[in-house]
Coordinates of C-alpha atoms in Angstrom, one line a residue:
Chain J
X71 CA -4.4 69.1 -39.1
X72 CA -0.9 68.1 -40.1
X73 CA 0.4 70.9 -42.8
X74 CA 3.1 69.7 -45.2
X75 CA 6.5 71.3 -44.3
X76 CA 8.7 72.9 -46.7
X77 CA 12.0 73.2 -44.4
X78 CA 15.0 71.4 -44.6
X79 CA 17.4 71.1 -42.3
X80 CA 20.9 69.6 -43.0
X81 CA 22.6 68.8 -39.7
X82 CA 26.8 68.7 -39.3
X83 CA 29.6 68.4 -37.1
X84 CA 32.6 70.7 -37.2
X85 CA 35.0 70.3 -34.6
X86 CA 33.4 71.7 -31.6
X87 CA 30.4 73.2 -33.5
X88 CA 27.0 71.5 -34.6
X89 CA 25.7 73.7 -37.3
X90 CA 21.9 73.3 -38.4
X91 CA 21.1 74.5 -41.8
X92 CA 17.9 75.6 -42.8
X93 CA 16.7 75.9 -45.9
X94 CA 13.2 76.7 -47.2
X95 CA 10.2 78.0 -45.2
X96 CA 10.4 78.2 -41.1
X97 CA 6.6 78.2 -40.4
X98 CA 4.5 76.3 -37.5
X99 CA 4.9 73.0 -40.3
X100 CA 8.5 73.8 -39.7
X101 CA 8.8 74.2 -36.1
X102 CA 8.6 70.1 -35.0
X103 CA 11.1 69.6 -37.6
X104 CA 14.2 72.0 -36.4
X105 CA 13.2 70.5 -32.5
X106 CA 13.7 67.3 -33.7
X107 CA 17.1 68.3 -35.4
X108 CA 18.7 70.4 -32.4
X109 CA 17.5 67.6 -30.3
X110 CA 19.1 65.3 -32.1
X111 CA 22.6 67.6 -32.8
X112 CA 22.7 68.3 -29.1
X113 CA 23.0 64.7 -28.1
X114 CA 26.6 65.4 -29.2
X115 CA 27.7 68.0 -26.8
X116 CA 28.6 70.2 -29.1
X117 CA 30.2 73.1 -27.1
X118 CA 28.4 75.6 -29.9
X119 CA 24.8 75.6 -32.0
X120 CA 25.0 77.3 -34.8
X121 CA 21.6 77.8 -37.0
X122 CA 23.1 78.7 -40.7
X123 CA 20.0 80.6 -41.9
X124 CA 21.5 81.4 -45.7
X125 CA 19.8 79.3 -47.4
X126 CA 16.0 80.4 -45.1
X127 CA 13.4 82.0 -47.4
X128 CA 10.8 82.3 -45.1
X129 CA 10.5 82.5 -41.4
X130 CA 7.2 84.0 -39.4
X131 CA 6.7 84.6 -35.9
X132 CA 6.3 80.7 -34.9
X133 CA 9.5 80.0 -36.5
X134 CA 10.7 83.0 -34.8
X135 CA 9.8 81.8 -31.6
X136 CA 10.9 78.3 -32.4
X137 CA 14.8 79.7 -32.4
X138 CA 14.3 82.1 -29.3
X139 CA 13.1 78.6 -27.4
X140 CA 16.1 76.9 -28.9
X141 CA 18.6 79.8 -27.9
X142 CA 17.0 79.4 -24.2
X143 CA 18.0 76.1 -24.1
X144 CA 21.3 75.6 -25.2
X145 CA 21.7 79.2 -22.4
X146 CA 20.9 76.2 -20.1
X147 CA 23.0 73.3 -21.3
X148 CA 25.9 76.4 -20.9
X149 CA 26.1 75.8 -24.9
X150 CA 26.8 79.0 -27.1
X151 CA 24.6 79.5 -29.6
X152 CA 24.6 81.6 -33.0
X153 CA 22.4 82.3 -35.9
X154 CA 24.1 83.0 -39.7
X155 CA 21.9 85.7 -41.2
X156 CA 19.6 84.6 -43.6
X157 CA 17.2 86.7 -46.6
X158 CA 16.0 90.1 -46.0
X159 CA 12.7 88.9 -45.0
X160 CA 14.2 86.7 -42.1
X161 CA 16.1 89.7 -41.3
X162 CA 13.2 92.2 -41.5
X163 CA 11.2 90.1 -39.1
X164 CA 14.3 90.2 -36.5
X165 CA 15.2 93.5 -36.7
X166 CA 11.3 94.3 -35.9
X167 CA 11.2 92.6 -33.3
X168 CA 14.3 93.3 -32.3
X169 CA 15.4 89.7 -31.8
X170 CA 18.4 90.5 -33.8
X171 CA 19.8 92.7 -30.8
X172 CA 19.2 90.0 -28.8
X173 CA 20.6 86.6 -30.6
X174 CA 24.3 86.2 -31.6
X175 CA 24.6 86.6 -35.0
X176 CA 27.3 86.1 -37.4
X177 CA 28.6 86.4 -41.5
X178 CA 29.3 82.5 -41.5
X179 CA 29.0 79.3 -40.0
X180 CA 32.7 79.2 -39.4
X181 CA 33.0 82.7 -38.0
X182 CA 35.0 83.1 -34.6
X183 CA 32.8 83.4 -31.9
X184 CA 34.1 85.6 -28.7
Chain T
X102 CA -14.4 15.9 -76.9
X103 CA -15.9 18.6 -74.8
X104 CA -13.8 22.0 -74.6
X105 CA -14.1 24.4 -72.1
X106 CA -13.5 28.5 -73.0
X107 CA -11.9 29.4 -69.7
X108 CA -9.8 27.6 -67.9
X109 CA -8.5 28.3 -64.1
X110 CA -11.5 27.9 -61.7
X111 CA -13.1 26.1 -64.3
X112 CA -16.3 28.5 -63.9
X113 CA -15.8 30.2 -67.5
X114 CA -19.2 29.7 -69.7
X115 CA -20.2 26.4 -70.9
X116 CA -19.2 26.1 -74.7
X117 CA -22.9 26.9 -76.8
X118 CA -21.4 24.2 -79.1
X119 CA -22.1 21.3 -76.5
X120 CA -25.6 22.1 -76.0
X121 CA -26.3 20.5 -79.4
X122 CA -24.4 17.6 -78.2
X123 CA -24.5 15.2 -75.4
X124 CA -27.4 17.3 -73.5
X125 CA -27.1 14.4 -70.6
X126 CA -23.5 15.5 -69.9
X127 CA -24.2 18.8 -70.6
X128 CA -26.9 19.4 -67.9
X129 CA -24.7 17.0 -65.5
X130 CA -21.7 19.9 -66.2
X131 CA -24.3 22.3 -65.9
X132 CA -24.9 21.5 -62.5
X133 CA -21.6 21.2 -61.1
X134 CA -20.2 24.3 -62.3
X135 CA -23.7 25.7 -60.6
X136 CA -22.9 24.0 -57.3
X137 CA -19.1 25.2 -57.2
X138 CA -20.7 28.6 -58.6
X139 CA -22.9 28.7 -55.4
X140 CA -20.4 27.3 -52.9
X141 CA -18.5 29.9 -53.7
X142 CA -20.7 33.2 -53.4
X143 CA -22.7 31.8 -50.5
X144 CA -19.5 32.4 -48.2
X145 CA -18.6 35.6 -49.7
X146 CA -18.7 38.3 -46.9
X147 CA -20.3 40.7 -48.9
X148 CA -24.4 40.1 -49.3
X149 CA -25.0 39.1 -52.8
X150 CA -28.6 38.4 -54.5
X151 CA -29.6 37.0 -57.7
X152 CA -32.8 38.4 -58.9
X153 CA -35.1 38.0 -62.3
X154 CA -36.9 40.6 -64.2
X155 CA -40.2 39.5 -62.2
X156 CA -38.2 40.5 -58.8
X157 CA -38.1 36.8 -57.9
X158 CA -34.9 36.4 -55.8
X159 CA -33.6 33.3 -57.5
X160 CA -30.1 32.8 -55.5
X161 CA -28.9 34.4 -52.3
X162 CA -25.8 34.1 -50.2
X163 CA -25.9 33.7 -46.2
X164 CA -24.7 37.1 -46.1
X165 CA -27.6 38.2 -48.0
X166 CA -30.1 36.6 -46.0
X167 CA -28.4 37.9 -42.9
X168 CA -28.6 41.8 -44.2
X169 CA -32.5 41.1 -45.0
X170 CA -33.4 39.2 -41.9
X171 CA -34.0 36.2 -43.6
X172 CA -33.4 33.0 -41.7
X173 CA -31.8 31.7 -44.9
X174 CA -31.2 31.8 -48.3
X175 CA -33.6 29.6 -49.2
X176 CA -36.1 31.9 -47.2
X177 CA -35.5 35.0 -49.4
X178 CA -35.6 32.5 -52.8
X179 CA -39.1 31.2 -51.7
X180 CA -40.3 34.4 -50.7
X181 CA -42.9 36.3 -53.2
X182 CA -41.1 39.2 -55.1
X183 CA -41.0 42.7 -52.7
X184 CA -42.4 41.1 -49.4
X185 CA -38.8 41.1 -48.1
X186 CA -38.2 44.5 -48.6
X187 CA -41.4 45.7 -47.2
X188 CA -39.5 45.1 -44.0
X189 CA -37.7 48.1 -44.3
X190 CA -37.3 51.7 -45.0
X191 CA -35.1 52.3 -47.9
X192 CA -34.1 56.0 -48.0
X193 CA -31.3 58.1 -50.1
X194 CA -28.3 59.9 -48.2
X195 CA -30.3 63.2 -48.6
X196 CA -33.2 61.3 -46.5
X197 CA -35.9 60.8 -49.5
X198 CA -37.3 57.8 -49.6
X199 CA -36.5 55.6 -52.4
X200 CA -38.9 53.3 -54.0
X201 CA -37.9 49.5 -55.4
X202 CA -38.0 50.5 -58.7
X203 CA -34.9 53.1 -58.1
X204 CA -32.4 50.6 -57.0
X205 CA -29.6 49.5 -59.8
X206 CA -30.5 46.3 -60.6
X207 CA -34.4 47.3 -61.4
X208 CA -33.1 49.9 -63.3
X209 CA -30.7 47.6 -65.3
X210 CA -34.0 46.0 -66.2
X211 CA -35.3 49.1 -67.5
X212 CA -32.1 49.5 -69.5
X213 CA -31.3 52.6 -67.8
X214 CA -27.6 53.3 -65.9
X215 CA -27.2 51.7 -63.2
X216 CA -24.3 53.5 -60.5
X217 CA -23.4 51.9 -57.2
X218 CA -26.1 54.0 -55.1
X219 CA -25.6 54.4 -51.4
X220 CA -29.1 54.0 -49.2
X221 CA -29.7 54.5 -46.0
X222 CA -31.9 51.2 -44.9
X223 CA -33.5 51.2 -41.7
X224 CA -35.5 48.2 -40.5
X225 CA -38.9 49.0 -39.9
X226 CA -39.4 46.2 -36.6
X227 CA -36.4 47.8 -34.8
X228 CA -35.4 51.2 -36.4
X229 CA -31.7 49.5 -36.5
X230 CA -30.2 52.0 -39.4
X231 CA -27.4 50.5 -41.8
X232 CA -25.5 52.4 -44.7
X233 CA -25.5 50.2 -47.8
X234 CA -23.6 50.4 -51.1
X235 CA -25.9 48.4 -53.7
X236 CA -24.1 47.3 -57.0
X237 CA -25.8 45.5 -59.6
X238 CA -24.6 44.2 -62.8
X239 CA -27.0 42.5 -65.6
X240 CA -26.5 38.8 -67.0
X241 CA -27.9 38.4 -70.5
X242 CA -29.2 35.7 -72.2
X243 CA -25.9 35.0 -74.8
X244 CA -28.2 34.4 -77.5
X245 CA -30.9 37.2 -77.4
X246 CA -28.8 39.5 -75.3
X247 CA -31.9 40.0 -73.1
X248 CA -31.4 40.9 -69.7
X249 CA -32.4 37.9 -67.7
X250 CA -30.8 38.5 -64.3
X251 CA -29.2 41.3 -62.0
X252 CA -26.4 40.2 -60.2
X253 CA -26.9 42.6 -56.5
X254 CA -23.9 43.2 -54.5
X255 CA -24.8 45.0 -51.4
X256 CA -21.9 46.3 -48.8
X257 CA -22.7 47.3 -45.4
X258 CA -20.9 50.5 -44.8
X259 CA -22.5 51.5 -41.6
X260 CA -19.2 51.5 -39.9
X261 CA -17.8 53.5 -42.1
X262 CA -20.4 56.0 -42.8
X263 CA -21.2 56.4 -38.7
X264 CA -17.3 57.4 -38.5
X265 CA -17.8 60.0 -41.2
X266 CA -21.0 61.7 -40.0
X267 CA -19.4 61.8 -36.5
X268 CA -16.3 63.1 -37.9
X269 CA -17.7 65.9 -39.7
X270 CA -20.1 67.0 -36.4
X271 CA -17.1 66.4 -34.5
X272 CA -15.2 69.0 -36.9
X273 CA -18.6 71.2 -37.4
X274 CA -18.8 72.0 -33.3
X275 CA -15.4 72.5 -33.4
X276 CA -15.8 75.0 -36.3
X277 CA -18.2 76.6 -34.5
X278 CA -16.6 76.8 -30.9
X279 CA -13.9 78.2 -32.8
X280 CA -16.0 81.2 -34.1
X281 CA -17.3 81.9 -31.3
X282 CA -14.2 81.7 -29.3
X283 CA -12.9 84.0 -31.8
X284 CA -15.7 86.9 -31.8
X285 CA -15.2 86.9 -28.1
X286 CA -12.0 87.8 -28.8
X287 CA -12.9 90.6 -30.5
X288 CA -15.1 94.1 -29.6
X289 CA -18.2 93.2 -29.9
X290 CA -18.9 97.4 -30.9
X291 CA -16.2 100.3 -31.4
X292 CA -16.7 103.7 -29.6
X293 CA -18.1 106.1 -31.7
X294 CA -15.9 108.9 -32.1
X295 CA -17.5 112.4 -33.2
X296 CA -16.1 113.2 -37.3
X297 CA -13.7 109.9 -36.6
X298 CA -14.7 106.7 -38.9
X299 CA -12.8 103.6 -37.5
X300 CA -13.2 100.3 -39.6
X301 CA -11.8 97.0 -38.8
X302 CA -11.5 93.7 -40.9
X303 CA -10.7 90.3 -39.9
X304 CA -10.1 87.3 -42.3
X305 CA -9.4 83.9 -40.9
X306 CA -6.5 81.8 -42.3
X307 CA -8.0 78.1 -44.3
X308 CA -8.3 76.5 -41.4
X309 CA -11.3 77.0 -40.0
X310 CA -11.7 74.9 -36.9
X311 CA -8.0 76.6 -35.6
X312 CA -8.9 80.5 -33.4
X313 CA -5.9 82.7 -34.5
X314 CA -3.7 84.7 -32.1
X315 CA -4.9 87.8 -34.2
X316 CA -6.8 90.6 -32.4
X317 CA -7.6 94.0 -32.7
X318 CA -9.6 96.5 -29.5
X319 CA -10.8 100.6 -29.5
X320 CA -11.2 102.0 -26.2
X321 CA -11.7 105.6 -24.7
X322 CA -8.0 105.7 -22.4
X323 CA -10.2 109.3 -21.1
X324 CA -12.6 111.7 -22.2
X325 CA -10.2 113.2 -25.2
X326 CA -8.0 110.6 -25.6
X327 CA -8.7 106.9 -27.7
X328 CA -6.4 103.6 -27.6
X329 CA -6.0 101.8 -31.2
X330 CA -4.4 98.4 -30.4
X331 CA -3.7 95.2 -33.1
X332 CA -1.5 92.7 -32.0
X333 CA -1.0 88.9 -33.1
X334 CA -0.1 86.0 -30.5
X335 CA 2.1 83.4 -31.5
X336 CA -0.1 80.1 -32.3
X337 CA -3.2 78.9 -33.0
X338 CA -6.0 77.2 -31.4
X339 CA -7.3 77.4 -27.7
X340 CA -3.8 78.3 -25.8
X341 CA -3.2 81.0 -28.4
X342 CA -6.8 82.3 -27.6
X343 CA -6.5 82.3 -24.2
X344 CA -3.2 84.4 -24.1
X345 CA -5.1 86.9 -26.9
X346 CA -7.6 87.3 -23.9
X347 CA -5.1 87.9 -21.4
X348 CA -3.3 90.6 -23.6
X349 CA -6.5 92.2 -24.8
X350 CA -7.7 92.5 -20.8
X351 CA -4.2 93.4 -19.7
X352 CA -3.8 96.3 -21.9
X353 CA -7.3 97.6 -21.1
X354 CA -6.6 97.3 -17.5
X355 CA -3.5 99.4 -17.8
X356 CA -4.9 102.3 -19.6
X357 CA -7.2 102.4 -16.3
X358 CA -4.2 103.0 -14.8
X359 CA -3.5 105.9 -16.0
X360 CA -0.4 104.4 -17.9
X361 CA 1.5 105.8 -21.1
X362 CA 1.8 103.4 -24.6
X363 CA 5.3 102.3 -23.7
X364 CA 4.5 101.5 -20.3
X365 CA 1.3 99.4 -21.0
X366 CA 3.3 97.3 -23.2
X367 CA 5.6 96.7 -20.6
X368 CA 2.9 95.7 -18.2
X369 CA 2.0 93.3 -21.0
X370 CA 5.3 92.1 -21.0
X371 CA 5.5 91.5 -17.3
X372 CA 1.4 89.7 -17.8
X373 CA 3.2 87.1 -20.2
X374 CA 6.2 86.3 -18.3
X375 CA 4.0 85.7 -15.6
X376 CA 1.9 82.9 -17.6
X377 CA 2.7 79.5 -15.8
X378 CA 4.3 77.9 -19.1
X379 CA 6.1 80.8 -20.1
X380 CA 7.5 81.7 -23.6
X381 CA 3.8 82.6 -24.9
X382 CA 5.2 85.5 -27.4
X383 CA 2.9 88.3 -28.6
X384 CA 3.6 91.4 -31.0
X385 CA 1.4 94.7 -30.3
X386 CA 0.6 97.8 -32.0
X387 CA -0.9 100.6 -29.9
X388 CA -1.5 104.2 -30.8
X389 CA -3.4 106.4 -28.6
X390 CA -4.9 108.9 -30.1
X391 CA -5.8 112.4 -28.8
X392 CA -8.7 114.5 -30.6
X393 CA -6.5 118.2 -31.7
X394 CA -8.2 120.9 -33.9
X395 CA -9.4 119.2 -37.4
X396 CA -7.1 116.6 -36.6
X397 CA -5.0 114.4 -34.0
X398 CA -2.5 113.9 -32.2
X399 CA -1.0 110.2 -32.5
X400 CA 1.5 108.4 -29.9
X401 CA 2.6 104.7 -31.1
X402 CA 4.5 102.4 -29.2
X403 CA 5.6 99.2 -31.1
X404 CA 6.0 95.4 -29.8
X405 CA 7.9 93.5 -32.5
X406 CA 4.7 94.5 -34.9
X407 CA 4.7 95.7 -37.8
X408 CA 5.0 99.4 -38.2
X409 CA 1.2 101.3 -38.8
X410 CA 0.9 103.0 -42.1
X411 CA -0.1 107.2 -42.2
X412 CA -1.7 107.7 -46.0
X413 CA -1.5 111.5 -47.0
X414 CA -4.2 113.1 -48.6
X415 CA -2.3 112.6 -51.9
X416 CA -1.7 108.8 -51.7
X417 CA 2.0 108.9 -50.3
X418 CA 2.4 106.7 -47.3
X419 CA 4.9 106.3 -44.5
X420 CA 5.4 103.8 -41.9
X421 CA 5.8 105.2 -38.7
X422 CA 6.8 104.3 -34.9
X423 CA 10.0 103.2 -33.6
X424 CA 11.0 99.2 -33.6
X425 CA 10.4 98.1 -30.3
X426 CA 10.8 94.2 -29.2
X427 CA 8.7 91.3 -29.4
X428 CA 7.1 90.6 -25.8
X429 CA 7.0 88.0 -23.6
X430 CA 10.0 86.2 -24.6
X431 CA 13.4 88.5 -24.5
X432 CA 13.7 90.3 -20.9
X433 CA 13.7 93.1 -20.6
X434 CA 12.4 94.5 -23.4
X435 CA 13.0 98.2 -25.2
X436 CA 10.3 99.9 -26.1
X437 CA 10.2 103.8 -27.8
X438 CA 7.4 105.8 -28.1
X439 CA 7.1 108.4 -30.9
X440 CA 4.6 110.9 -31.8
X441 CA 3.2 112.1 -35.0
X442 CA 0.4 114.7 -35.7
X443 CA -2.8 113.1 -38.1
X444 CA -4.5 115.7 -40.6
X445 CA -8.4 115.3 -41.2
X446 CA -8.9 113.2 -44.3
X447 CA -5.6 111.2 -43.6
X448 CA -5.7 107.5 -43.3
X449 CA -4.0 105.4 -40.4
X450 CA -3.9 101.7 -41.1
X451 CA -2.6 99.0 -38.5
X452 CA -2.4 95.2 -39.8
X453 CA -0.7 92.0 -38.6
X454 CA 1.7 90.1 -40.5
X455 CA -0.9 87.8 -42.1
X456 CA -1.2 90.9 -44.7
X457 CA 2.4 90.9 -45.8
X458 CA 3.1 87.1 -45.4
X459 CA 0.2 86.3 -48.1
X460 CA 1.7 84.3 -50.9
X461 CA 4.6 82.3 -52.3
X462 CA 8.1 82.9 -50.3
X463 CA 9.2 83.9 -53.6
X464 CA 6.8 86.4 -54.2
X465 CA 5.4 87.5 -50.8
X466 CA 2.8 90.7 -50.9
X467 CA 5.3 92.1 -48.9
X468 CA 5.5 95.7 -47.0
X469 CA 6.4 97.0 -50.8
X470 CA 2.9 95.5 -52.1
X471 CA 1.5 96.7 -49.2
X472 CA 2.4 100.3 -49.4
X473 CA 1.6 100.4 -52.9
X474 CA -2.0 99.2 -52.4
X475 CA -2.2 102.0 -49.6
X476 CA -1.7 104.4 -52.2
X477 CA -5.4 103.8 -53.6
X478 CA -6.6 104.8 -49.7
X479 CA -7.5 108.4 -50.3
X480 CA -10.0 107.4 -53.5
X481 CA -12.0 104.5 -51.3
X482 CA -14.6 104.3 -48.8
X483 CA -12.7 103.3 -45.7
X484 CA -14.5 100.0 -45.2
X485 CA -13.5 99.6 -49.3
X486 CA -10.2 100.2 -48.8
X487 CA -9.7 97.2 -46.1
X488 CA -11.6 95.2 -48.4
X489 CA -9.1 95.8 -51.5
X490 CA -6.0 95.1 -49.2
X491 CA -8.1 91.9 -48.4
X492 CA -9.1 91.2 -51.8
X493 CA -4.9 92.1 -52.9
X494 CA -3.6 89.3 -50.2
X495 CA -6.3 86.5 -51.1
X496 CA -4.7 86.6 -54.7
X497 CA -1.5 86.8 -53.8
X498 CA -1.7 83.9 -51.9
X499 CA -3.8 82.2 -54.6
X500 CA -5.3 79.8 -51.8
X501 CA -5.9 79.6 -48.3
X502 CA -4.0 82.0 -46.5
X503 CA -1.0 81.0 -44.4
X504 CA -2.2 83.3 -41.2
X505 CA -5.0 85.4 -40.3
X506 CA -5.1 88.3 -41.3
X507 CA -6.6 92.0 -38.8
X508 CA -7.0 95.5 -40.7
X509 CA -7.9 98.2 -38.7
X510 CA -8.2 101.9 -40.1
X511 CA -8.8 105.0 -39.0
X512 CA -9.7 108.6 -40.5
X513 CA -10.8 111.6 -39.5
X514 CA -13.3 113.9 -41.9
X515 CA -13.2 116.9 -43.4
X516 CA -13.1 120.4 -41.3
X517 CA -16.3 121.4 -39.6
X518 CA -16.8 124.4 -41.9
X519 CA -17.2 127.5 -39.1

């Protein structure tokens, strides 16, 4: 049964760099919704995916494993991807499973990545 | 002159003036408005009767003579009043038979309320069963205000009603496939453990017809020695289930083996990558236990769960284990056991995230509002202190919950007194 979504997810271009932001709840309602967007933003050939979680209230482990699928994939495209880090309950949920050791992250969407 | 009150399809009432005048006209008007009256309702789709207070069917459509095996209208207007309807059964949606007299328009006769009633008709020759909606509305004499005729609308909604009842036993086996998917995913019994009292609690998110990717197993690892797992799958429905039964199997295989927390984990790990589609991501929480001198010894070993809970005798409570990653998605995976001694009359508590995920982003239950709740452990009945954690997220989330939800506690009694 279809379960009304509460994400939002506000797709740009700078330069070299898509950058997906996400705002609201990341939750299996979620998931089709930030496919559809990196999809969509990687039809660009952006060198870089970055996933601006700032403005991310909520995330559980679907969501988690949503951006862990979407990380895979740009590792196959050759594409670099980062996350911004979002509220202390994303960030709980990575640092317990250790996802944040794992994933690029960085302060801001513009940041320098190496 | 003759005025009409109503103008556009000409069908409004003749004016009462007129029948004190020309009555030759007046029956000649009478009698066309009639005929464009009946040219109209005998095509309408919908079966539509005319019936006096004596039952006497006094105008039908083809429709209506159609729906009552008539051959024609004129067949159901000749017919005596009730023969028609002796051809069939007429029952409610509960499956009581109705009698004549509780259909709307009789009861419009009887002045009582007459709502659209839905009947269940089945014809008595062929047992063909059709769901009809009859309407009635009265038409009174404009003079006395007596009731002279019910207007009956009847709608076949056989389509529509066959859709819904297989709908909901489509959604009732599904329901129950689920259930029974989801006990099997579950210990049917837990070791009993001499002076140890294990309880478990498992509440199922809203949906009911989804299995969760929650689970919880007890087993002896040896003779001294008992494994506590609780770990959640990613997903819902049949694939989740499936990969809960692989995990649940997996781990119990291992500790056969002979193998330590950290290293059945990893096994786990190696059990999910293996899965033909891959990227099936699981958290775990496993503590084995070993029976110590009025107390025990516990060894966790943490999967991207949630950290277990020790509640001290006085109410203060601690998370304990070491943060170890999610499996079956990052490789290879780091995963640190740690130890920690259990006094008798001490509470351990596992739970999945369903637990601190219940409620409003904004005001999620929360590892704070769990710890807090923990500190009521010591006063409760163990099997009444899962139920007031349970009891703590259903309000918080004010609704269905967003994700199942598994408890599982532990405690050890009170010395042996010599």
């Amino acid at each position: 049964m279809a379960v009304e979504s509460n994400l939002l997810i506000d797709v740009s271009r700078e330069g070299e760099r898509a950058v997906l932001r996400l705002d609201g709840e990341l939750d299996l309602a979620g998931v089709p919704l930030l496919e559809d967007a990196a999809e969509q933003a990687a039809l660009d050939d952006p060198t870089t995916l970055v996933l601006d979680l700032r403005g991310l209230e909520f995330i559980d482990s679907t969501g988690l494993r949503a951006i862990l699928s979407l990380e895979e994939r740009c590792a196959e495209r050759g594409q670099t991807f980062a996350l911004v880090r979002g509220s202390e309950q994303v960030q709980r949920l990575m640092r317990m499973t250790r996802v944040d050791e794992h994933l690029k992250i960085i302060a801001s969407p513009e940041e320098i990545l190496l | 002159m003759r005025r009409r009150t109503s103008g556009a399809g000409g069908l409004g009432p003749v004016d009462r003036d007129e029948q004190r005048g020309d009555d030759g006209h007046l029956f000649a008007d009478l009698r066309r408005l009639e005929q464009r009256l009946e040219a109209i309702l005998i095509n309408v789709a919908e079966a539509i009767t005319v019936v006096d207070r004596s039952g006497q069917t006094i105008f039908a459509n083809q429709a209506a003579a159609e729906l009552l095996g008539a051959a024609s209208p004129g067949e159901l207007i000749s017919a005596e009043p009730g023969t028609i309807m002796r051809r069939f059964l007429v029952l409610d949606e509960q499956g009581h038979e109705l009698d004549l007299e509780d259909m709307p328009g009789r009861r419009l006769f009887r002045g009582e309320d007459a709502e659209p009633l839905l009947v269940r008709n089945i014809v008595r020759a062929t047992n063909e069963e059709r769901w009809i909606i009859a309407r009635s509305s009265p038409v009174a004499d404009p003079d006395t205000g007596e009731m002279l005729y019910a207007v009956n609308v009847f709608e076949n909604v056989t389509a529509i009603k066959r859709a819904q009842l297989a709908e909901s036993l489509l959604a009732e086996e599904r329901a129950q496939i689920a259930h029974t998917l989801q006990r099997a995913l579950l210990p049917e019994s837990l070791p009993e453990i001499d002076g140890v009292e294990i309880e478990t609690l498992y509440a199922a998110a809203g949906e009911l017809n989804e299995v969760g990717g929650d689970f919880y197993d007890v087993f002896d690892y040896d003779d001294a020695r008992t494994m506590l797992v609780i770990g959640d799958v990613c997903g819902k429905g049949p694939r989740a289930a499936g990969v809960t039964a692989l995990a649940r199997h997996t781990l119990r295989a291992a500790a056969i083996g002979g193998q330590s927390p950290a290293s059945m984990l990893a096994t786990l790990h190696q059990a999910l990558l293996r899965q033909p589609q891959g990227a099936d991501m699981c958290t775990v929480c496993l503590i084995m236990l070993a029976r110590e001198q009025d107390g025990a010894r516990l060894t966790i070993a943490l999967a991207g769960h949630p950290p277990p809970l020790l509640i001290r005798r006085d109410g203060a409570v601690e998370q304990i284990g070491r943060s170890g990653t999610v499996l079956g998605v990052i490789d290879p995976v780091s995963i640190e056991e740690s130890e920690i001694a259990l006094a008798s009359e001490e509470t351990l508590l596992l739970y999945t995230d369903g637990v601190i995920e219940a409620g409003r982003p904004s005001d999620l239950l929360g590892e704070h509002g769990l710890l807090e709740l923990c500190a009521a452990a010591p006063g409760l009945p163990l099997a009444g202190f899962l139920e007031h954690i349970e009891h703590a997220a259903l309000a918080r989330a004010g609704g269905p919950l967003r994700d199942d939800i598994a408890l599982l506690a532990l405690r050890i009694g009170p010395p042996k007194d010599g």
